[in-house]
Coordinates of C-alpha atoms in Angstrom, one line a residue:
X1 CA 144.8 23.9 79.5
X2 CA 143.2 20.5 80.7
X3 CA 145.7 17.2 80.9
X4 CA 143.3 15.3 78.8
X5 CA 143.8 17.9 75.6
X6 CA 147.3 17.5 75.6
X7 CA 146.6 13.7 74.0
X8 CA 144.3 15.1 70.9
X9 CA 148.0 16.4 68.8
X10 CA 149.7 12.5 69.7
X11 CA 146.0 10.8 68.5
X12 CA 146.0 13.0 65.3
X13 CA 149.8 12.2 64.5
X14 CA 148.6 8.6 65.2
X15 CA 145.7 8.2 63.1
X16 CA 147.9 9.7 60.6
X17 CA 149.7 6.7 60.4
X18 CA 152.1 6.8 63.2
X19 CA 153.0 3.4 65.3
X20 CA 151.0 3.4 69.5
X21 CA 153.0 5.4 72.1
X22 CA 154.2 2.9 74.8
X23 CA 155.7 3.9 78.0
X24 CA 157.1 2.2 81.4
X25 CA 157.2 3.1 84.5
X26 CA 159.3 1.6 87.2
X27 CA 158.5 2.2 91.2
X28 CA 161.4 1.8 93.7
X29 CA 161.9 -0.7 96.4
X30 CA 165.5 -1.5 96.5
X31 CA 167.6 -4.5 95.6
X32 CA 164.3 -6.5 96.1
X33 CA 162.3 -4.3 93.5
X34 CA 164.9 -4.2 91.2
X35 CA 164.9 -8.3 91.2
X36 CA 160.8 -8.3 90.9
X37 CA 161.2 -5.9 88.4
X38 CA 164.0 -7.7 85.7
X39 CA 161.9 -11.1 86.4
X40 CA 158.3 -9.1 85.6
X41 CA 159.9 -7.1 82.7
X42 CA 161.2 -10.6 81.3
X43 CA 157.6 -12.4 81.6
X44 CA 156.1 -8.8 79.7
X45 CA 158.9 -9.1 77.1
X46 CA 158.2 -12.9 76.6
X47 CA 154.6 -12.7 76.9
X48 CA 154.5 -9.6 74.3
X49 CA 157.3 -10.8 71.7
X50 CA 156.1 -8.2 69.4
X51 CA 156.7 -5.6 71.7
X52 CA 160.5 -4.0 72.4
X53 CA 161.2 -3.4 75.9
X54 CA 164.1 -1.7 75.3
X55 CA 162.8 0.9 72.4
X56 CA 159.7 2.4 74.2
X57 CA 158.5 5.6 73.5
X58 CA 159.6 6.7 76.9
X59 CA 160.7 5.6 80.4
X60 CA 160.3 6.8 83.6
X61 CA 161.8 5.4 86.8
X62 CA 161.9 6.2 90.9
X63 CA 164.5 4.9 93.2
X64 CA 166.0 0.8 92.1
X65 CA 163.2 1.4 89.2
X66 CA 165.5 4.2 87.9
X67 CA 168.6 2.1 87.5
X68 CA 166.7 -0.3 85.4
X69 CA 165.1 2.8 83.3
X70 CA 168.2 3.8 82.3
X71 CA 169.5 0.3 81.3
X72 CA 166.6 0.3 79.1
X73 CA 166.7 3.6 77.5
X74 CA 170.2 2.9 76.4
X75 CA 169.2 -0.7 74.9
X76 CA 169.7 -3.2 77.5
X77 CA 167.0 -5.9 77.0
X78 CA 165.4 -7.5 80.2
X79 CA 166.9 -10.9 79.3
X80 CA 170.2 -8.9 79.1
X81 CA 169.4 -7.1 83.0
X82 CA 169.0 -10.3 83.8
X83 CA 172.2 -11.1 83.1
X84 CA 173.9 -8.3 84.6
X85 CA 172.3 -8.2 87.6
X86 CA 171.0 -11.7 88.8
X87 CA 172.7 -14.0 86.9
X88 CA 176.6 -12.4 86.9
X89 CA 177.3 -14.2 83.6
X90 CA 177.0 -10.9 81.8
X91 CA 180.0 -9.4 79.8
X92 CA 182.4 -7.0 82.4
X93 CA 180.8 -3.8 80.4
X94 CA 177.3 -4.7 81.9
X95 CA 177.9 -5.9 85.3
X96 CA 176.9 -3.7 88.1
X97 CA 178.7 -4.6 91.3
X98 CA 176.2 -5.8 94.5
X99 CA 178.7 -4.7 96.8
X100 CA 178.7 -1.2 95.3
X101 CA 175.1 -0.6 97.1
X102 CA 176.7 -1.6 100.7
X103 CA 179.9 1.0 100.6
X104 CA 180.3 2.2 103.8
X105 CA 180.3 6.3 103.4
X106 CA 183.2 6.8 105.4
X107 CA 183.4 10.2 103.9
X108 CA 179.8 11.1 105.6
X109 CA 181.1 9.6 109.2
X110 CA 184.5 11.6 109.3
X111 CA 182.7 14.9 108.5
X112 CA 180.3 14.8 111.0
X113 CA 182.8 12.9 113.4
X114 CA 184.5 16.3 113.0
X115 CA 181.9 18.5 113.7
X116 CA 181.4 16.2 117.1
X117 CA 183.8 18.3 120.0
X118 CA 182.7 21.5 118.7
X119 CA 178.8 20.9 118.7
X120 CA 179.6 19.2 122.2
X121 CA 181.0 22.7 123.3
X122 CA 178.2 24.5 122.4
X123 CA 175.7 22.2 124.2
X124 CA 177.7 22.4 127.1
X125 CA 178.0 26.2 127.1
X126 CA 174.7 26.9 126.8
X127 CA 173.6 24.1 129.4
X128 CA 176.3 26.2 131.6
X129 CA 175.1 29.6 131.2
X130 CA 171.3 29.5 131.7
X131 CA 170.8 29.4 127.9
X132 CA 168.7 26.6 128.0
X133 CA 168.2 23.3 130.0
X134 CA 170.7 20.3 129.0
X135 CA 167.5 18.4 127.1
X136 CA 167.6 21.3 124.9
X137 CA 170.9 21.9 124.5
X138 CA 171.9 18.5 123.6
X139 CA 169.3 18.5 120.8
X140 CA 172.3 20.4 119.1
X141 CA 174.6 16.9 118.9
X142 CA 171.9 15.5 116.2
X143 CA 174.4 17.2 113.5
X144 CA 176.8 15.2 114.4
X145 CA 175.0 12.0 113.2
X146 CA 175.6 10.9 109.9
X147 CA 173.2 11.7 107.0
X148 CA 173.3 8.2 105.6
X149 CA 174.9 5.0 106.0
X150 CA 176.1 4.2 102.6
X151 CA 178.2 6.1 100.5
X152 CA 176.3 6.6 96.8
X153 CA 179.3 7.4 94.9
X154 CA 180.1 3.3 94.3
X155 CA 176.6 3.0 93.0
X156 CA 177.3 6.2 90.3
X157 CA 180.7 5.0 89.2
X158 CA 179.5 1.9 88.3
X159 CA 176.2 2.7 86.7
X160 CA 178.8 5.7 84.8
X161 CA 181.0 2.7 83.9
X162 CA 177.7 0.7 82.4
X163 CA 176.6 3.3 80.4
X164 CA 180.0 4.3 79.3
X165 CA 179.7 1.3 76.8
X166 CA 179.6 1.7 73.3
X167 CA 176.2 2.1 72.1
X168 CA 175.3 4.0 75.2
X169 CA 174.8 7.1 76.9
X170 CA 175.5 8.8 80.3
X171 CA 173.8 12.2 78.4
X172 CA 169.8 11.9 79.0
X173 CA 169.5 14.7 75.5
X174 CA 171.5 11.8 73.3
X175 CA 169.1 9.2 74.0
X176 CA 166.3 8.1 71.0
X177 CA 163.4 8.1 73.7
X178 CA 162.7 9.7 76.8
X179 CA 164.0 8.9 80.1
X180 CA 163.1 10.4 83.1
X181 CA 164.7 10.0 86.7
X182 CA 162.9 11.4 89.3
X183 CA 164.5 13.2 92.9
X184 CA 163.3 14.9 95.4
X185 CA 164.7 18.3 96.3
X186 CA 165.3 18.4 100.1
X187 CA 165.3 21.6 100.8
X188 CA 162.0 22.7 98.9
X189 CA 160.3 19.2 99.0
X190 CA 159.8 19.5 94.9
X191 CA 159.8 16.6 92.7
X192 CA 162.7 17.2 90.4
X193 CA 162.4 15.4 87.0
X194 CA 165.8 14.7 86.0
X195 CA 166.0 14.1 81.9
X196 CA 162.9 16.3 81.1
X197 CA 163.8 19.8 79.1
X198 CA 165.6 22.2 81.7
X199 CA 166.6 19.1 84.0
X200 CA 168.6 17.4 81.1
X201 CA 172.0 18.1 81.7
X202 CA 172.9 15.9 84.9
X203 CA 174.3 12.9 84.2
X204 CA 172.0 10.0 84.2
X205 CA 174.1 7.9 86.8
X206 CA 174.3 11.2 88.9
X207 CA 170.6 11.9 88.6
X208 CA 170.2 8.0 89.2
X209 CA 172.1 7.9 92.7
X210 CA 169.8 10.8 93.8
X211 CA 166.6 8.9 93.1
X212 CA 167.7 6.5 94.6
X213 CA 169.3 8.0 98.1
X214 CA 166.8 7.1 100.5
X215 CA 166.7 9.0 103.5
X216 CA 168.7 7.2 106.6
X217 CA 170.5 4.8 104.1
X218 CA 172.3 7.1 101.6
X219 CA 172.9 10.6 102.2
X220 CA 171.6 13.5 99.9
X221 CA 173.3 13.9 96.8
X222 CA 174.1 17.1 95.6
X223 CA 174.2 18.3 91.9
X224 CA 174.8 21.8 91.1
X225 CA 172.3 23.4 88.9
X226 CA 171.1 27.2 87.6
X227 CA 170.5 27.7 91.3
X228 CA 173.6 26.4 92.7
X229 CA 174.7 23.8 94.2
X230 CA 171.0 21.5 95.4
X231 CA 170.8 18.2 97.6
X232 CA 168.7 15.2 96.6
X233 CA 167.0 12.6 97.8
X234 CA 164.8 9.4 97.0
X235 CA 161.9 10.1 94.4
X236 CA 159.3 8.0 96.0
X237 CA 159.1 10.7 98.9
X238 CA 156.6 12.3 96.5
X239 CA 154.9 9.9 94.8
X240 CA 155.1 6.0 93.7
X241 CA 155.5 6.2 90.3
X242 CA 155.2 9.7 89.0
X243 CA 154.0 8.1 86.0
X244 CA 152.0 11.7 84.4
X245 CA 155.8 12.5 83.3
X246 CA 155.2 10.2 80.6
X247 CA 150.8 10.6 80.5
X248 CA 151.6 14.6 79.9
X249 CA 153.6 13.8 77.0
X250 CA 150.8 12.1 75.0
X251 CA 151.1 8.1 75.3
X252 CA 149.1 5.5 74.1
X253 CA 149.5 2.9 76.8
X254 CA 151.8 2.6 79.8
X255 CA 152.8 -0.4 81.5
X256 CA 153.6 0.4 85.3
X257 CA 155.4 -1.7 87.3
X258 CA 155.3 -1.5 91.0
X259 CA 157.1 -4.1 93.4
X260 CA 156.1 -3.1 97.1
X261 CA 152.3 -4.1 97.8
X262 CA 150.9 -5.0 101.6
X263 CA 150.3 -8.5 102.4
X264 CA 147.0 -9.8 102.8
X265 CA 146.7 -12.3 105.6
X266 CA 143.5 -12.7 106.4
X267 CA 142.5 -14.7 103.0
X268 CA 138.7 -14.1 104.2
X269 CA 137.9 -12.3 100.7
X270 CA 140.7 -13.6 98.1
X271 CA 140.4 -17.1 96.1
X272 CA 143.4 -17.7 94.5
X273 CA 145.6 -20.6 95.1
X274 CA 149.2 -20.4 96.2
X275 CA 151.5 -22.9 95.3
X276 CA 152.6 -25.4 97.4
X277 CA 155.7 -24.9 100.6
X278 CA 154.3 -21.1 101.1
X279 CA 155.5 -19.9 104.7
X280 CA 151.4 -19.9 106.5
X281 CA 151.6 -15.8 107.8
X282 CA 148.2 -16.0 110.6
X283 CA 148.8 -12.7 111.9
X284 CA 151.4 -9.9 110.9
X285 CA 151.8 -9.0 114.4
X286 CA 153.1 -12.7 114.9
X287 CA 156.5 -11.4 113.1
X288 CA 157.1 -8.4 115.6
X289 CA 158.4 -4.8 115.0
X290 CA 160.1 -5.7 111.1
X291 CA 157.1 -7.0 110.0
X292 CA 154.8 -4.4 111.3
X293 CA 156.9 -1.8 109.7
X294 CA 157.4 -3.4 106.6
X295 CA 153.2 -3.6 106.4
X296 CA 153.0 -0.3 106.9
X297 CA 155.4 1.1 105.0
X298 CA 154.0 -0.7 102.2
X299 CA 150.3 0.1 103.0
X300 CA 151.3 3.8 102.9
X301 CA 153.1 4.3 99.4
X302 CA 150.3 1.8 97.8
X303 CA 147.2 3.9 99.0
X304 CA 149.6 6.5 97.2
X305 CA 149.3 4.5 94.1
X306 CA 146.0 3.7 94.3
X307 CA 144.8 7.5 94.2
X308 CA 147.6 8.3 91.9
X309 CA 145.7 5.6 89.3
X310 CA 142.7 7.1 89.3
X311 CA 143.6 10.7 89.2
X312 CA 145.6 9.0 85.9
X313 CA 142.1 8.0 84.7
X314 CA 140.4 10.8 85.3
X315 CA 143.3 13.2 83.8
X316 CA 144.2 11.1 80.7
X317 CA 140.8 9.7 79.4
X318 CA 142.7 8.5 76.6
X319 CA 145.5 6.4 77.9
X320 CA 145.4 3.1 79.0
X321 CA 147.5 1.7 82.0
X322 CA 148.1 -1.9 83.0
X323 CA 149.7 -1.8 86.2
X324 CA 151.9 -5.1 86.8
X325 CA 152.7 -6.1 90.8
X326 CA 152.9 -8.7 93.4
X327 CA 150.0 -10.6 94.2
X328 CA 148.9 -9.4 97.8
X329 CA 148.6 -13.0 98.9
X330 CA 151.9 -13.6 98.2
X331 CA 154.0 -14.3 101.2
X332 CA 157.4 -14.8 99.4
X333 CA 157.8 -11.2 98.4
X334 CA 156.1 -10.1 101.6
X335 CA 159.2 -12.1 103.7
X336 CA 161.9 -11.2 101.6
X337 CA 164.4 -9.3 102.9
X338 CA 163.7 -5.6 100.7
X339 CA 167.7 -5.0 100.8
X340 CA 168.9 -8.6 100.3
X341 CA 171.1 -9.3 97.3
X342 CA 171.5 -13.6 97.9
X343 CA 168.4 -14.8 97.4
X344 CA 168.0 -12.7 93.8
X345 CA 168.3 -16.1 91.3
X346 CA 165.2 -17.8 93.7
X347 CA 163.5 -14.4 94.0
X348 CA 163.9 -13.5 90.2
X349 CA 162.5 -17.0 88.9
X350 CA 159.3 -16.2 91.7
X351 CA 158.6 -13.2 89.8
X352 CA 159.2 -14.4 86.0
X353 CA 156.7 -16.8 87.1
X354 CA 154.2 -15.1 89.2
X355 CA 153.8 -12.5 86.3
X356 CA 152.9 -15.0 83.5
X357 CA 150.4 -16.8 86.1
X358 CA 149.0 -13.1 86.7
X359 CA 148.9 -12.5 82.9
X360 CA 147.4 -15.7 82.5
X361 CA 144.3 -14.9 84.5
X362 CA 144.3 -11.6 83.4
X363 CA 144.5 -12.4 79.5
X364 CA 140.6 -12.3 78.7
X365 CA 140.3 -8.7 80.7
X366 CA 143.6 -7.6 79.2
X367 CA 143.1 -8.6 75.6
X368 CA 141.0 -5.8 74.4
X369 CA 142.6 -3.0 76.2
X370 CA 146.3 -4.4 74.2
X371 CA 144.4 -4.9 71.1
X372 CA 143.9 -1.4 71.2
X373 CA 147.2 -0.9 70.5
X374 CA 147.9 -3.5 68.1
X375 CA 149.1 -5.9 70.6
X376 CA 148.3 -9.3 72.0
X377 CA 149.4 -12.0 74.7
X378 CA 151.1 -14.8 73.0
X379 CA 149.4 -17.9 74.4
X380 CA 151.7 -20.6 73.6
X381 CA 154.4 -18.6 76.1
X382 CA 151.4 -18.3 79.0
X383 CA 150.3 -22.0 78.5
X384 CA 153.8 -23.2 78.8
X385 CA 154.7 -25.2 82.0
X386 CA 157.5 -25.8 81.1
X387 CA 158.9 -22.3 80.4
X388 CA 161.6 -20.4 83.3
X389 CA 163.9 -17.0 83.6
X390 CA 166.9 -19.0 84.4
X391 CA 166.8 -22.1 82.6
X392 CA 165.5 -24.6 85.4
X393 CA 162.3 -26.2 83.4
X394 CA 159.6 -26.2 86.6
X395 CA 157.6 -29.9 87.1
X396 CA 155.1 -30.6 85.1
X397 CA 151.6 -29.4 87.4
X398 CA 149.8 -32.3 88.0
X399 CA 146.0 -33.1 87.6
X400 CA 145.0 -31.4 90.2
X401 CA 147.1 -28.1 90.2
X402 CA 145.7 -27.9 86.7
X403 CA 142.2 -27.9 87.9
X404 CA 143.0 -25.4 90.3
X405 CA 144.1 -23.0 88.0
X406 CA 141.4 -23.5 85.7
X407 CA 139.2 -23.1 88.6
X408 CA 140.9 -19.7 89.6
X409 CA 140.7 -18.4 86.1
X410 CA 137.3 -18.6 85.9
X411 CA 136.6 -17.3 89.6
X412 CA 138.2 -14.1 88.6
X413 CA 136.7 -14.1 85.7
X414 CA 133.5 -14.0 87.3
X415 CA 134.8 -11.5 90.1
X416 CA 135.3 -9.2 87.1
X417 CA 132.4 -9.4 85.2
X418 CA 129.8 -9.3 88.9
X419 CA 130.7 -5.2 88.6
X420 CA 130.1 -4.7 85.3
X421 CA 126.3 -6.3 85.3
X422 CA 125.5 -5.0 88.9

């Protein structure tokens, strides 16, 4: 059966009189996308007051996205995240330790430390004897290195601990809405939905660890299942946002929020206007081997969203997605540091207001599509320059800055409407 007429039972239960289906979907990209994500979902849930963040229809999240899914799915508010995670003011019962990402896995180290004298007897033996040369051989010692640097077990007591709290739910079948954590199998390369029917009894903090054990920095996590005993590792090695979790079960809209975009410095075919005290970035290759990495890495899983979009379009005619992200000119989440925790208060407050300035242009283009689905932008919250995440009222713009923006509100305007007419 086509995708697309698995939406014509949720449109009939709608135009019975049934509310719009709303989903979110949340990408990865560590400590840094969780940050761009609470100040983005804060702008969304301020810019759509009529809209619940926290009582979707369903979630699904990949990686640091997944942590924040499940805070959702159990109730937490962004403003509340925010709390918890960037401002440390929260009550104990919501607080998720930084220092519970960085915990060496000592565990990980001993065990392969172990293995060390008797791998290094085999290499030598078979060096000795002929077997093969002592290149070869010593290919063997690779098992001795550890799997992953940090130890995930911090990072699932205290998400365990967090959703432990009255009101809330470690269980993914005792939740109102749908949650869905996505893994990667390691051995079979599979994409395994955690919280969707069959893949519904893991814990969510366990099933949360494994989406988020990236290869190289946490090891596998294993969680024993109908088959045994299987090891786990970080979502996004399949896809950036696995979003048709949620498009298969018959939604409305989905908001999808993806922190990780490459920069754009060449500025040859892009008009907007950064604000003032912006690092200049001439040339990438200027920042050496971090920054070429971090480029490419980025380049790769975005090209992975881009094509995952417009499969979506093809494959759910009837769905409409507004994809929330980083402006590509934007050198401040470009240079920050993707596994830095310090800078999250600076970094949060660049998103909360990066998102309303995108929503801003964006209002006229996105007003029909949320309209659809009985929503709409509140201006008064966009127009505000006075409004912040963290409480710090930004300076008035002055004459000029608000000529600019008028200026770049138009420009895309007209960017967006020279397609339609050619």
């Amino acid at each position: 059966m086509p995708r697309a007429s698995r939406l014509r039972p949720e449109r009939r239960r709608r135009r019975a009189g049934g509310g719009p289906r709303i989903g979110l979907a949340l990408a990865g990209g560590g400590p840094l996308g969780a940050i761009y994500e609470i100040g983005a979902l804060c702008a969304l849930q301020d810019a759509l007051p009529q809209l619940d963040f926290a009582a979707l229809s369903g979630y699904v999240g990949v990686s640091a996205g997944g942590f924040l899914a499940a805070g959702l799915a159990n109730g937490m508010s962004p403003r509340r995240m925010c709390r918890a995670f960037i401002e440390d003011d929260a009550p104990e019962g919501d607080r998720i330790r930084p220092g519970a990402f960085m915990h060496p896995a000592w565990r990980e180290f001993a065990r392969r430390g172990a293995a060390l004298p008797g791998l290094a007897l085999q290499v030598a033996w078979r060096a000795l004897t002929g077997g093969q040369t002592w290149l070869a051989a010593s290919e063997r010692l690779g098992r001795a290195l550890p799997a992953g640097l940090f130890d995930h077990a911090p990072i699932e007591r205290e998400l365990r601990r967090v959703l432990s709290q009255p009101g809330r739910s470690n269980d993914f079948r005792a939740l109102a809405n749908r949650l869905v954590l996505v893994a990667t199998d390691l051995d079979s390369g599979r994409a395994a939905p955690f919280g969707m029917p069959g893949w519904d009894e893991v814990p969510i903090s366990q099933a949360a660890a494994a989406s988020a054990a990236l290869p190289g920095l946490f090891p596998p996590v294993p969680i024993a299942g109908p088959e045994g005993r299987r090891w786990y590792v970080d979502g996004a090695l399949k896809k950036t946002l696995h979003a048709s979790v949620l498009l298969d079960l018959g939604l409305d809209l989905l908001f999808a929020l993806n922190p990780l975009v490459p920069f754009d410095a060449s500025h040859s075919e892009h008009h907007r206007v950064l604000g003032s005290g912006e690092p200049p970035i001439p040339r990438l290759v200027a920042g050496g081997l971090p920054v070429v990495v971090s480029q490419t890495f980025r380049s790769l899983i975005h090209s992975r969203l881009e094509l995952g979009l417009e499969r979506y379009q093809t494959a759910y005619p009837g769905a409409d997605i507004v994809l929330i992200e980083p402006d590509h000119r934007d050198p401040t989440m470009f240079l920050a540091n993707t596994f830095g925790y310090r800078q999250r208060r600076e970094l949060a407050e660049h998103a909360y207001q990066r998102t309303l300035d995108d929503l801003r242009r964006r209002r006229r283009a996105l007003g029909p599509t949320l309209a659809r689905h009985g929503l709409a932008l509140d201006a008064a919250v966009l127009d505000d320059p006075r409004r912040s995440l963290l409480g710090r009222r930004r300076p008035l713009p002055t004459r000029a800055a608000r000529a600019l923006r008028r200026l770049d509100a138009v420009l895309d305007d007209l960017q967006a409407a020279l397609p339609a007419a050619s």
